[in-house]
Amino acid sequence: MTGFDLLLRGGLVIDGTAAPDAARHADIGVLAGRLTLLPPGSPAASRETRDMTGLILAPGFIDVHTHSDGVALLDLGADRELVRASVLQGVTTEICGNCGSSLFPALPERLAAMRAETRISFGGDVGMYEGFAEFAAAHAAVPRANHLASLAGHGTLRAGVVGPVDRPATPGELETMCALLDKALSAGAAGLSTGLIYAPGTYADTDEVVALAAVAARHGKPYVTHLRDEMSRVEEALEEAVEIALRSGAPLHLSHHKTAGKHAWGRTERTLPRIAALRAEGMDVTCDVYPYTAGSTALAAMLPPWASDGGLSALTARLADPGQRDRMRLAIAEGVPGWENTVGNGGWDRISVACAPRHPETEGHTIAELAAIRGEDPLDTAAALLIAEQGEVTIISHSMVEDDVRRVLAAPYSMIGSDGVPKPGGRPHPRWAGTFPRVLGHYVRELGLLSLETAVHKMTGMAAARFGLAGRGVISDGAHADLVVFDPAAVADGATFTAPLVPPAGVHSVIVAGETVVRDGAETGARPGTVLSV
Ligand code: ZN
Protein backbone atom coordinates (compact mmCIF):
# COMPACT_ATOMS: atom_id res chain seq x y z
CA MET A 1 0.00 0.00 0.00
CA THR A 2 1.14 3.49 -0.81
CA GLY A 3 2.01 5.68 2.11
CA PHE A 4 0.82 9.30 1.76
CA ASP A 5 1.38 12.34 3.94
CA LEU A 6 -2.28 13.23 3.63
CA LEU A 7 -5.30 11.45 2.17
CA LEU A 8 -8.51 13.33 1.33
CA ARG A 9 -11.41 10.93 0.97
CA GLY A 10 -15.03 11.19 -0.10
CA GLY A 11 -15.04 14.61 -1.81
CA LEU A 12 -16.14 15.63 -5.28
CA VAL A 13 -13.05 16.56 -7.26
CA ILE A 14 -13.34 19.41 -9.76
CA ASP A 15 -10.01 19.13 -11.49
CA GLY A 16 -9.61 22.66 -12.91
CA THR A 17 -9.68 21.62 -16.56
CA ALA A 18 -12.37 22.36 -19.13
CA ALA A 19 -12.88 18.63 -19.77
CA PRO A 20 -16.45 17.27 -19.76
CA ASP A 21 -15.55 14.98 -16.83
CA ALA A 22 -13.84 17.74 -14.82
CA ALA A 23 -16.10 16.87 -11.85
CA ARG A 24 -15.87 13.32 -10.53
CA HIS A 25 -15.68 11.46 -7.26
CA ALA A 26 -12.10 10.57 -6.34
CA ASP A 27 -9.78 10.41 -3.38
CA ILE A 28 -6.61 12.50 -3.39
CA GLY A 29 -3.29 11.43 -1.91
CA VAL A 30 -0.62 14.01 -1.12
CA LEU A 31 3.02 12.96 -0.90
CA ALA A 32 6.02 15.29 -0.77
CA GLY A 33 3.99 18.21 -2.12
CA ARG A 34 2.57 16.32 -5.11
CA LEU A 35 -0.85 14.85 -5.87
CA THR A 36 -2.08 11.36 -6.73
CA LEU A 37 -5.69 10.72 -7.79
CA LEU A 38 -7.24 7.49 -6.52
CA PRO A 39 -10.56 5.80 -7.25
CA PRO A 40 -12.96 6.40 -4.35
CA GLY A 41 -12.29 4.11 -1.43
CA SER A 42 -8.98 2.75 -2.77
CA PRO A 43 -6.90 1.00 -0.12
CA ALA A 44 -4.09 3.37 0.81
CA ALA A 45 -2.07 4.16 3.91
CA SER A 46 -1.53 7.72 5.05
CA ARG A 47 -0.07 9.61 7.98
CA GLU A 48 -3.32 11.59 8.11
CA THR A 49 -6.71 10.90 6.51
CA ARG A 50 -9.58 13.40 6.31
CA ASP A 51 -13.19 12.78 5.34
CA MET A 52 -14.30 15.34 2.73
CA THR A 53 -17.79 14.01 2.11
CA GLY A 54 -20.12 16.68 0.76
CA LEU A 55 -17.24 19.02 -0.08
CA ILE A 56 -15.59 20.11 -3.34
CA LEU A 57 -11.86 19.53 -3.83
CA ALA A 58 -10.44 21.95 -6.38
CA PRO A 59 -6.98 23.16 -7.36
CA GLY A 60 -5.98 26.14 -5.23
CA PHE A 61 -7.27 29.36 -6.74
CA ILE A 62 -4.88 31.50 -8.75
CA ASP A 63 -5.59 35.20 -8.30
CA VAL A 64 -4.28 36.48 -11.63
CA HIS A 65 -4.60 40.14 -10.75
CA THR A 66 -3.37 41.53 -7.45
CA HIS A 67 -1.48 44.54 -6.16
CA SER A 68 -0.12 42.51 -3.24
CA ASP A 69 3.50 43.08 -4.27
CA GLY A 70 4.52 44.53 -0.94
CA VAL A 71 1.90 43.61 1.66
CA ALA A 72 3.95 40.72 3.06
CA LEU A 73 6.95 43.05 3.41
CA LEU A 74 5.08 45.51 5.64
CA ASP A 75 5.30 45.23 9.40
CA LEU A 76 1.54 44.96 9.87
CA GLY A 77 0.90 43.77 13.42
CA ALA A 78 -2.85 43.96 13.98
CA ASP A 79 -3.43 44.49 10.26
CA ARG A 80 -2.28 40.95 9.48
CA GLU A 81 -5.87 40.20 8.46
CA LEU A 82 -4.89 42.14 5.36
CA VAL A 83 -2.35 39.42 4.47
CA ARG A 84 -4.64 36.57 5.55
CA ALA A 85 -7.58 37.67 3.38
CA SER A 86 -6.23 36.15 0.19
CA VAL A 87 -5.48 32.67 1.46
CA LEU A 88 -8.74 32.55 3.46
CA GLN A 89 -10.52 32.87 0.08
CA GLY A 90 -8.70 29.77 -1.15
CA VAL A 91 -6.03 31.58 -3.18
CA THR A 92 -2.85 29.50 -3.28
CA THR A 93 -1.03 31.70 -5.84
CA GLU A 94 -1.22 35.48 -6.17
CA ILE A 95 0.04 37.16 -9.33
CA CYS A 96 1.17 40.72 -8.57
CA GLY A 97 2.97 43.36 -10.62
CA ASN A 98 -0.21 44.31 -12.46
CA CYS A 99 -1.31 47.58 -14.08
CA GLY A 100 2.27 48.55 -14.89
CA SER A 101 3.28 48.67 -11.24
CA SER A 102 5.77 46.18 -9.82
CA LEU A 103 8.61 46.42 -7.28
CA PHE A 104 11.28 45.80 -9.97
CA PRO A 105 13.17 46.38 -12.27
CA ALA A 106 14.96 49.72 -12.22
CA LEU A 107 18.41 51.20 -12.68
CA PRO A 108 20.30 51.23 -9.35
CA GLU A 109 20.59 55.03 -9.35
CA ARG A 110 16.78 55.40 -9.57
CA LEU A 111 15.93 52.98 -6.73
CA ALA A 112 16.05 55.41 -3.79
CA ALA A 113 13.73 57.98 -5.39
CA MET A 114 11.24 55.28 -6.39
CA ARG A 115 11.39 53.64 -2.99
CA ALA A 116 10.41 56.94 -1.38
CA GLU A 117 7.09 56.78 -3.25
CA THR A 118 6.14 53.07 -2.79
CA ARG A 119 3.96 54.15 0.14
CA ILE A 120 1.42 55.59 -2.29
CA SER A 121 0.75 52.31 -4.09
CA PHE A 122 1.76 49.77 -1.48
CA GLY A 123 0.93 51.37 1.87
CA GLY A 124 4.43 51.66 3.26
CA ASP A 125 8.15 51.40 2.57
CA VAL A 126 8.34 47.97 0.95
CA GLY A 127 11.58 48.61 -0.90
CA MET A 128 12.27 48.84 -4.63
CA TYR A 129 14.40 46.20 -6.31
CA GLU A 130 16.88 46.20 -9.16
CA GLY A 131 15.59 42.94 -10.58
CA PHE A 132 13.28 39.96 -10.08
CA ALA A 133 15.97 38.04 -8.15
CA GLU A 134 16.32 40.84 -5.57
CA PHE A 135 12.50 41.10 -5.28
CA ALA A 136 12.22 37.33 -4.78
CA ALA A 137 14.99 37.37 -2.18
CA ALA A 138 13.22 40.09 -0.17
CA HIS A 139 10.03 38.01 -0.14
CA ALA A 140 11.87 34.78 0.61
CA ALA A 141 12.99 36.34 3.90
CA VAL A 142 9.34 36.65 5.03
CA PRO A 143 7.48 33.35 5.58
CA ARG A 144 4.16 33.30 3.70
CA ALA A 145 1.16 30.98 3.51
CA ASN A 146 0.64 30.98 -0.28
CA HIS A 147 2.73 31.47 -3.40
CA LEU A 148 3.51 34.73 -5.18
CA ALA A 149 4.37 35.32 -8.83
CA SER A 150 4.99 38.74 -10.36
CA LEU A 151 4.73 40.47 -13.68
CA ALA A 152 7.25 43.19 -14.59
CA GLY A 153 5.46 46.54 -14.70
CA HIS A 154 6.04 48.99 -17.55
CA GLY A 155 5.34 52.00 -15.31
CA THR A 156 8.05 50.79 -12.94
CA LEU A 157 10.46 50.20 -15.83
CA ARG A 158 9.76 53.67 -17.17
CA ALA A 159 10.17 55.33 -13.75
CA GLY A 160 13.28 53.20 -13.28
CA VAL A 161 14.96 54.35 -16.49
CA VAL A 162 13.32 57.55 -17.80
CA GLY A 163 12.02 58.89 -14.49
CA PRO A 164 8.51 60.15 -13.63
CA VAL A 165 8.37 62.59 -16.54
CA ASP A 166 5.97 63.29 -19.42
CA ARG A 167 8.14 62.81 -22.49
CA PRO A 168 9.00 60.04 -24.95
CA ALA A 169 11.79 57.66 -24.02
CA THR A 170 14.98 58.22 -26.03
CA PRO A 171 16.15 55.28 -28.18
CA GLY A 172 18.88 54.60 -25.63
CA GLU A 173 16.41 54.63 -22.72
CA LEU A 174 14.08 52.28 -24.57
CA GLU A 175 17.00 49.93 -25.20
CA THR A 176 17.81 50.00 -21.47
CA MET A 177 14.16 49.31 -20.56
CA CYS A 178 14.12 46.34 -22.96
CA ALA A 179 17.35 44.99 -21.46
CA LEU A 180 16.03 45.27 -17.88
CA LEU A 181 12.78 43.60 -18.90
CA ASP A 182 14.63 40.82 -20.68
CA LYS A 183 16.66 40.15 -17.54
CA ALA A 184 13.55 40.15 -15.32
CA LEU A 185 11.71 37.72 -17.61
CA SER A 186 14.76 35.44 -17.75
CA ALA A 187 14.93 35.48 -13.94
CA GLY A 188 11.27 34.45 -13.50
CA ALA A 189 8.87 37.35 -13.99
CA ALA A 190 5.62 36.03 -15.49
CA GLY A 191 5.09 38.66 -18.20
CA LEU A 192 4.92 42.38 -18.95
CA SER A 193 2.12 44.54 -17.55
CA THR A 194 1.07 48.07 -18.45
CA GLY A 195 -1.21 50.57 -16.75
CA LEU A 196 -1.76 53.08 -19.53
CA ILE A 197 -4.00 55.37 -17.49
CA TYR A 198 -1.37 55.82 -14.78
CA ALA A 199 1.66 58.09 -14.62
CA PRO A 200 4.30 57.39 -15.79
CA GLY A 201 3.03 54.52 -18.01
CA THR A 202 0.49 56.84 -19.63
CA TYR A 203 3.35 58.98 -21.03
CA ALA A 204 4.38 56.11 -23.35
CA ASP A 205 3.19 55.91 -26.94
CA THR A 206 2.13 52.71 -28.67
CA ASP A 207 5.54 52.13 -30.29
CA GLU A 208 7.30 52.10 -26.93
CA VAL A 209 4.95 49.42 -25.62
CA VAL A 210 5.33 47.38 -28.83
CA ALA A 211 9.10 47.31 -28.35
CA LEU A 212 8.73 46.05 -24.77
CA ALA A 213 5.97 43.56 -25.61
CA ALA A 214 8.29 42.10 -28.27
CA VAL A 215 10.69 41.22 -25.44
CA ALA A 216 7.86 39.40 -23.63
CA ALA A 217 7.00 37.64 -26.91
CA ARG A 218 10.56 36.31 -27.20
CA HIS A 219 10.07 34.70 -23.78
CA GLY A 220 6.65 33.33 -24.74
CA LYS A 221 5.15 35.44 -21.95
CA PRO A 222 1.99 37.56 -22.11
CA TYR A 223 1.48 41.27 -22.56
CA VAL A 224 -0.97 42.10 -19.74
CA THR A 225 -2.65 45.48 -19.97
CA HIS A 226 -4.83 47.87 -18.08
CA LEU A 227 -6.13 49.60 -21.21
CA ARG A 228 -5.49 53.28 -21.89
CA ASP A 229 -9.24 53.86 -21.54
CA GLU A 230 -11.94 51.64 -20.00
CA MET A 231 -14.62 54.30 -20.39
CA SER A 232 -15.91 56.26 -23.40
CA ARG A 233 -12.94 55.29 -25.61
CA VAL A 234 -12.65 51.67 -24.48
CA GLU A 235 -12.96 50.30 -28.01
CA GLU A 236 -10.09 52.49 -29.30
CA ALA A 237 -8.01 51.41 -26.31
CA LEU A 238 -8.80 47.75 -27.04
CA GLU A 239 -7.61 48.27 -30.63
CA GLU A 240 -4.34 49.76 -29.34
CA ALA A 241 -3.81 46.61 -27.24
CA VAL A 242 -4.60 44.42 -30.25
CA GLU A 243 -2.13 46.40 -32.36
CA ILE A 244 0.55 45.98 -29.69
CA ALA A 245 -0.05 42.23 -29.55
CA LEU A 246 -0.08 41.81 -33.34
CA ARG A 247 3.05 43.91 -33.95
CA SER A 248 5.00 42.39 -31.05
CA GLY A 249 3.80 38.80 -31.32
CA ALA A 250 3.01 38.65 -27.60
CA PRO A 251 -0.04 36.83 -26.25
CA LEU A 252 -2.55 39.45 -25.04
CA HIS A 253 -4.26 39.52 -21.66
CA LEU A 254 -6.71 42.30 -20.81
CA SER A 255 -6.75 43.19 -17.12
CA HIS A 256 -10.06 43.58 -15.25
CA HIS A 257 -12.01 44.01 -18.47
CA LYS A 258 -14.81 46.51 -18.00
CA THR A 259 -16.71 49.24 -19.82
CA ALA A 260 -17.13 51.84 -17.11
CA GLY A 261 -18.74 55.26 -16.86
CA LYS A 262 -22.14 56.30 -18.10
CA HIS A 263 -21.00 56.70 -21.72
CA ALA A 264 -19.67 53.13 -21.90
CA TRP A 265 -22.31 51.17 -20.02
CA GLY A 266 -23.38 48.24 -22.17
CA ARG A 267 -20.31 48.51 -24.38
CA THR A 268 -19.24 44.94 -23.47
CA GLU A 269 -21.83 44.04 -26.11
CA ARG A 270 -19.26 45.34 -28.57
CA THR A 271 -15.90 44.59 -26.90
CA LEU A 272 -16.63 40.94 -26.14
CA PRO A 273 -17.73 40.03 -29.69
CA ARG A 274 -14.59 41.79 -30.95
CA ILE A 275 -12.41 39.68 -28.63
CA ALA A 276 -14.30 36.52 -29.64
CA ALA A 277 -13.70 37.35 -33.32
CA LEU A 278 -9.97 37.85 -32.70
CA ARG A 279 -9.83 34.47 -30.96
CA ALA A 280 -11.69 32.87 -33.84
CA GLU A 281 -9.00 34.29 -36.16
CA GLY A 282 -6.39 32.52 -34.03
CA MET A 283 -5.20 35.35 -31.81
CA ASP A 284 -4.21 34.36 -28.26
CA VAL A 285 -6.24 36.86 -26.21
CA THR A 286 -7.79 36.43 -22.76
CA CYS A 287 -8.95 38.67 -19.92
CA ASP A 288 -9.68 38.73 -16.23
CA VAL A 289 -12.57 40.19 -14.26
CA TYR A 290 -13.64 40.85 -10.68
CA PRO A 291 -17.26 40.32 -9.58
CA TYR A 292 -18.18 43.86 -8.49
CA THR A 293 -19.61 46.97 -10.16
CA ALA A 294 -17.14 49.25 -8.36
CA GLY A 295 -13.45 49.71 -9.06
CA SER A 296 -10.67 51.03 -6.86
CA THR A 297 -7.57 53.05 -7.59
CA ALA A 298 -5.53 56.08 -6.53
CA LEU A 299 -7.25 59.45 -6.15
CA ALA A 300 -4.39 61.03 -8.15
CA ALA A 301 -5.49 58.94 -11.17
CA MET A 302 -8.64 61.11 -11.32
CA LEU A 303 -6.46 64.04 -12.45
CA PRO A 304 -5.22 64.71 -16.00
CA PRO A 305 -1.86 63.04 -16.77
CA TRP A 306 0.08 66.33 -16.97
CA ALA A 307 -0.74 66.97 -13.30
CA SER A 308 1.67 64.16 -12.28
CA ASP A 309 4.49 65.14 -14.65
CA GLY A 310 7.66 65.22 -12.55
CA GLY A 311 6.42 62.95 -9.77
CA LEU A 312 4.82 63.46 -6.39
CA SER A 313 6.46 66.75 -5.39
CA ALA A 314 5.51 68.33 -8.73
CA LEU A 315 1.94 67.04 -8.33
CA THR A 316 1.52 68.48 -4.82
CA ALA A 317 2.97 71.82 -5.94
CA ARG A 318 0.40 72.02 -8.75
CA LEU A 319 -2.42 71.01 -6.41
CA ALA A 320 -1.51 73.89 -4.11
CA ASP A 321 -1.71 76.40 -6.99
CA PRO A 322 -5.26 77.78 -7.59
CA GLY A 323 -4.49 78.44 -11.27
CA GLN A 324 -3.32 74.87 -11.82
CA ARG A 325 -6.42 73.57 -10.03
CA ASP A 326 -8.56 75.60 -12.45
CA ARG A 327 -6.70 73.95 -15.35
CA MET A 328 -7.47 70.52 -13.83
CA ARG A 329 -11.14 71.45 -13.38
CA LEU A 330 -11.33 72.45 -17.03
CA ALA A 331 -9.57 69.28 -18.18
CA ILE A 332 -12.08 67.15 -16.26
CA ALA A 333 -15.01 69.15 -17.63
CA GLU A 334 -13.83 69.13 -21.26
CA GLY A 335 -11.63 66.02 -21.44
CA VAL A 336 -8.09 65.68 -22.79
CA PRO A 337 -7.46 63.60 -25.93
CA GLY A 338 -6.02 60.21 -24.96
CA TRP A 339 -6.97 60.52 -21.29
CA GLU A 340 -9.67 58.36 -19.68
CA ASN A 341 -11.11 61.01 -17.33
CA THR A 342 -13.03 58.95 -14.76
CA VAL A 343 -14.68 61.92 -13.09
CA GLY A 344 -15.80 63.44 -16.40
CA ASN A 345 -17.43 60.08 -17.22
CA GLY A 346 -19.17 59.76 -13.87
CA GLY A 347 -18.87 62.52 -11.33
CA TRP A 348 -17.31 63.13 -7.91
CA ASP A 349 -20.44 61.63 -6.34
CA ARG A 350 -19.32 58.21 -7.62
CA ILE A 351 -15.84 58.48 -6.08
CA SER A 352 -15.58 57.56 -2.39
CA VAL A 353 -12.49 57.61 -0.19
CA ALA A 354 -11.29 54.09 0.66
CA CYS A 355 -8.08 54.90 2.47
CA ALA A 356 -6.64 58.20 3.72
CA PRO A 357 -4.34 57.30 6.63
CA ARG A 358 -4.17 60.76 8.25
CA HIS A 359 -7.84 61.57 7.63
CA PRO A 360 -9.84 58.44 8.42
CA GLU A 361 -12.92 60.62 8.98
CA THR A 362 -13.13 60.99 5.19
CA GLU A 363 -13.20 57.24 4.54
CA GLY A 364 -16.48 55.91 3.20
CA HIS A 365 -17.60 59.37 2.02
CA THR A 366 -17.75 60.52 -1.57
CA ILE A 367 -15.63 63.45 -2.68
CA ALA A 368 -18.90 65.24 -3.55
CA GLU A 369 -20.19 64.77 0.02
CA LEU A 370 -16.94 65.99 1.55
CA ALA A 371 -16.97 69.04 -0.74
CA ALA A 372 -20.56 69.89 0.23
CA ILE A 373 -19.62 69.73 3.93
CA ARG A 374 -16.66 72.03 3.29
CA GLY A 375 -18.69 74.30 1.02
CA GLU A 376 -16.23 74.14 -1.86
CA ASP A 377 -15.73 72.64 -5.30
CA PRO A 378 -14.95 68.88 -5.26
CA LEU A 379 -11.68 69.36 -7.16
CA ASP A 380 -10.46 71.60 -4.32
CA THR A 381 -11.48 68.96 -1.77
CA ALA A 382 -9.62 66.25 -3.71
CA ALA A 383 -6.57 68.53 -3.97
CA ALA A 384 -6.57 69.34 -0.24
CA LEU A 385 -6.83 65.66 0.65
CA LEU A 386 -4.03 64.67 -1.72
CA ILE A 387 -1.76 67.38 -0.32
CA ALA A 388 -2.58 66.43 3.29
CA GLU A 389 -1.89 62.74 2.55
CA GLN A 390 1.15 63.39 0.33
CA GLY A 391 -0.58 61.59 -2.53
CA GLU A 392 -1.54 58.54 -0.51
CA VAL A 393 -5.32 58.35 -1.05
CA THR A 394 -7.12 55.28 -2.40
CA ILE A 395 -10.64 55.64 -3.79
CA ILE A 396 -13.53 53.39 -4.76
CA SER A 397 -15.23 54.29 -8.02
CA HIS A 398 -18.82 53.15 -8.50
CA SER A 399 -18.53 53.16 -12.24
CA MET A 400 -19.98 49.97 -13.74
CA VAL A 401 -23.32 48.28 -14.31
CA GLU A 402 -24.17 44.70 -13.41
CA ASP A 403 -25.02 43.51 -16.94
CA ASP A 404 -21.50 44.31 -18.14
CA VAL A 405 -19.93 42.49 -15.18
CA ARG A 406 -22.06 39.41 -15.88
CA ARG A 407 -21.24 39.39 -19.57
CA VAL A 408 -17.50 39.46 -18.89
CA LEU A 409 -17.77 36.80 -16.17
CA ALA A 410 -19.63 34.57 -18.61
CA ALA A 411 -17.15 35.03 -21.49
CA PRO A 412 -15.42 31.70 -22.14
CA TYR A 413 -11.93 33.27 -22.03
CA SER A 414 -12.27 35.33 -18.83
CA MET A 415 -10.50 34.28 -15.67
CA ILE A 416 -10.88 35.61 -12.15
CA GLY A 417 -8.61 38.23 -10.62
CA SER A 418 -9.41 40.19 -7.47
CA ASP A 419 -7.51 43.37 -8.38
CA GLY A 420 -7.07 43.54 -4.62
CA VAL A 421 -5.11 46.52 -3.30
CA PRO A 422 -4.08 45.44 0.20
CA LYS A 423 -2.98 48.58 2.02
CA PRO A 424 -3.21 48.97 5.80
CA GLY A 425 -6.06 50.94 7.32
CA GLY A 426 -9.15 52.44 5.82
CA ARG A 427 -11.84 50.59 3.93
CA PRO A 428 -10.21 48.80 1.00
CA HIS A 429 -12.40 47.40 -1.77
CA PRO A 430 -13.95 44.11 -0.52
CA ARG A 431 -12.66 42.28 -3.60
CA TRP A 432 -9.36 41.54 -1.83
CA ALA A 433 -11.22 39.33 0.69
CA GLY A 434 -14.34 38.30 -1.23
CA THR A 435 -13.76 37.80 -4.97
CA PHE A 436 -13.52 34.02 -5.31
CA PRO A 437 -16.27 33.04 -2.82
CA ARG A 438 -18.47 35.76 -4.35
CA VAL A 439 -18.18 34.17 -7.81
CA LEU A 440 -18.89 30.70 -6.39
CA GLY A 441 -21.71 31.75 -4.07
CA HIS A 442 -23.47 34.61 -5.83
CA TYR A 443 -22.79 34.04 -9.52
CA VAL A 444 -22.67 30.21 -9.58
CA ARG A 445 -25.05 29.04 -6.84
CA GLU A 446 -27.52 31.92 -6.59
CA LEU A 447 -27.66 33.20 -10.18
CA GLY A 448 -26.57 30.13 -12.15
CA LEU A 449 -24.49 32.35 -14.45
CA LEU A 450 -21.73 29.71 -14.63
CA SER A 451 -21.46 26.03 -13.83
CA LEU A 452 -19.27 25.17 -10.86
CA GLU A 453 -16.80 23.39 -13.17
CA THR A 454 -16.53 26.44 -15.44
CA ALA A 455 -16.04 28.81 -12.51
CA VAL A 456 -13.32 26.60 -11.02
CA HIS A 457 -11.60 26.38 -14.42
CA LYS A 458 -11.56 30.21 -14.63
CA MET A 459 -9.96 30.32 -11.16
CA THR A 460 -7.37 27.59 -11.76
CA GLY A 461 -6.47 25.74 -14.96
CA MET A 462 -7.20 28.63 -17.34
CA ALA A 463 -5.14 30.99 -15.18
CA ALA A 464 -2.19 28.59 -14.83
CA ALA A 465 -2.09 28.06 -18.60
CA ARG A 466 -2.13 31.80 -19.33
CA PHE A 467 0.63 32.69 -16.86
CA GLY A 468 2.86 29.65 -17.38
CA LEU A 469 2.40 28.12 -13.92
CA ALA A 470 3.39 24.57 -14.86
CA GLY A 471 1.93 21.79 -12.73
CA ARG A 472 -0.54 24.12 -11.02
CA GLY A 473 -4.20 24.91 -11.51
CA VAL A 474 -5.14 21.27 -12.10
CA ILE A 475 -5.67 18.18 -10.01
CA SER A 476 -3.78 15.42 -11.78
CA ASP A 477 -1.14 12.86 -10.89
CA GLY A 478 2.13 14.63 -10.13
CA ALA A 479 0.64 18.15 -9.98
CA HIS A 480 1.69 20.49 -7.17
CA ALA A 481 -0.38 19.89 -4.03
CA ASP A 482 -2.07 23.32 -3.95
CA LEU A 483 -5.72 22.65 -3.12
CA VAL A 484 -8.85 24.31 -1.83
CA VAL A 485 -11.73 22.47 -0.18
CA PHE A 486 -15.08 24.27 -0.07
CA ASP A 487 -18.73 23.60 0.67
CA PRO A 488 -20.70 24.36 -2.52
CA ALA A 489 -23.89 24.94 -0.54
CA ALA A 490 -22.33 27.45 1.86
CA VAL A 491 -19.48 29.22 0.05
CA ALA A 492 -20.14 32.98 0.08
CA ASP A 493 -18.25 36.22 0.40
CA GLY A 494 -18.40 38.01 3.74
CA ALA A 495 -16.56 41.20 2.82
CA THR A 496 -18.59 44.35 2.15
CA PHE A 497 -17.77 47.99 1.40
CA THR A 498 -18.31 48.83 5.09
CA ALA A 499 -16.60 45.70 6.48
CA PRO A 500 -14.11 44.89 3.73
CA LEU A 501 -11.97 42.20 5.37
CA VAL A 502 -14.65 39.87 6.75
CA PRO A 503 -13.58 36.34 5.74
CA PRO A 504 -15.79 34.24 3.49
CA ALA A 505 -18.04 31.38 4.57
CA GLY A 506 -17.70 27.84 3.31
CA VAL A 507 -13.97 27.76 2.50
CA HIS A 508 -13.11 24.70 4.54
CA SER A 509 -9.42 23.99 3.94
CA VAL A 510 -6.56 25.37 1.90
CA ILE A 511 -3.47 23.31 1.16
CA VAL A 512 -0.26 24.81 -0.23
CA ALA A 513 2.67 22.63 -1.31
CA GLY A 514 1.06 19.74 0.57
CA GLU A 515 0.76 21.63 3.86
CA THR A 516 -2.55 22.70 5.35
CA VAL A 517 -2.50 26.48 5.72
CA VAL A 518 -6.24 26.95 6.38
CA ARG A 519 -8.34 24.47 8.34
CA ASP A 520 -12.02 24.96 9.24
CA GLY A 521 -11.75 28.47 7.81
CA ALA A 522 -8.84 29.60 10.01
CA GLU A 523 -5.12 29.88 9.37
CA THR A 524 -3.03 27.06 10.83
CA GLY A 525 0.18 29.12 10.94
CA ALA A 526 1.94 26.96 8.31
CA ARG A 527 4.01 29.06 5.89
CA PRO A 528 4.99 26.87 2.92
CA GLY A 529 4.48 29.61 0.29
CA THR A 530 7.26 30.61 -2.08
CA VAL A 531 7.98 33.14 -4.81
CA LEU A 532 7.41 31.32 -8.10
CA SER A 533 9.86 31.81 -10.95
CA VAL A 534 7.97 31.38 -14.18
ZN1 ZN B 1 -5.63 48.16 -13.24
mmCIF file of C-alpha atoms and ligand atoms in Angstrom, residues 65 67 99 198 226 255-256 419, ligand 1:
data_model
loop_
_atom_site.group_PDB
_atom_site.id
_atom_site.type_symbol
_atom_site.label_atom_id
_atom_site.label_comp_id
_atom_site.label_asym_id
_atom_site.label_seq_id
_atom_site.Cartn_x
_atom_site.Cartn_y
_atom_site.Cartn_z
ATOM 1 C CA HIS A 65 -4.603 40.144 -10.752
ATOM 2 C CA HIS A 67 -1.476 44.541 -6.163
ATOM 3 C CA CYS A 99 -1.312 47.581 -14.080
ATOM 4 C CA TYR A 198 -1.366 55.825 -14.783
ATOM 5 C CA HIS A 226 -4.833 47.867 -18.076
ATOM 6 C CA SER A 255 -6.750 43.187 -17.121
ATOM 7 C CA HIS A 256 -10.060 43.580 -15.248
ATOM 8 C CA ASP A 419 -7.507 43.374 -8.378
HETATM 9 ZN ZN ZN B 1 -5.628 48.159 -13.243
#
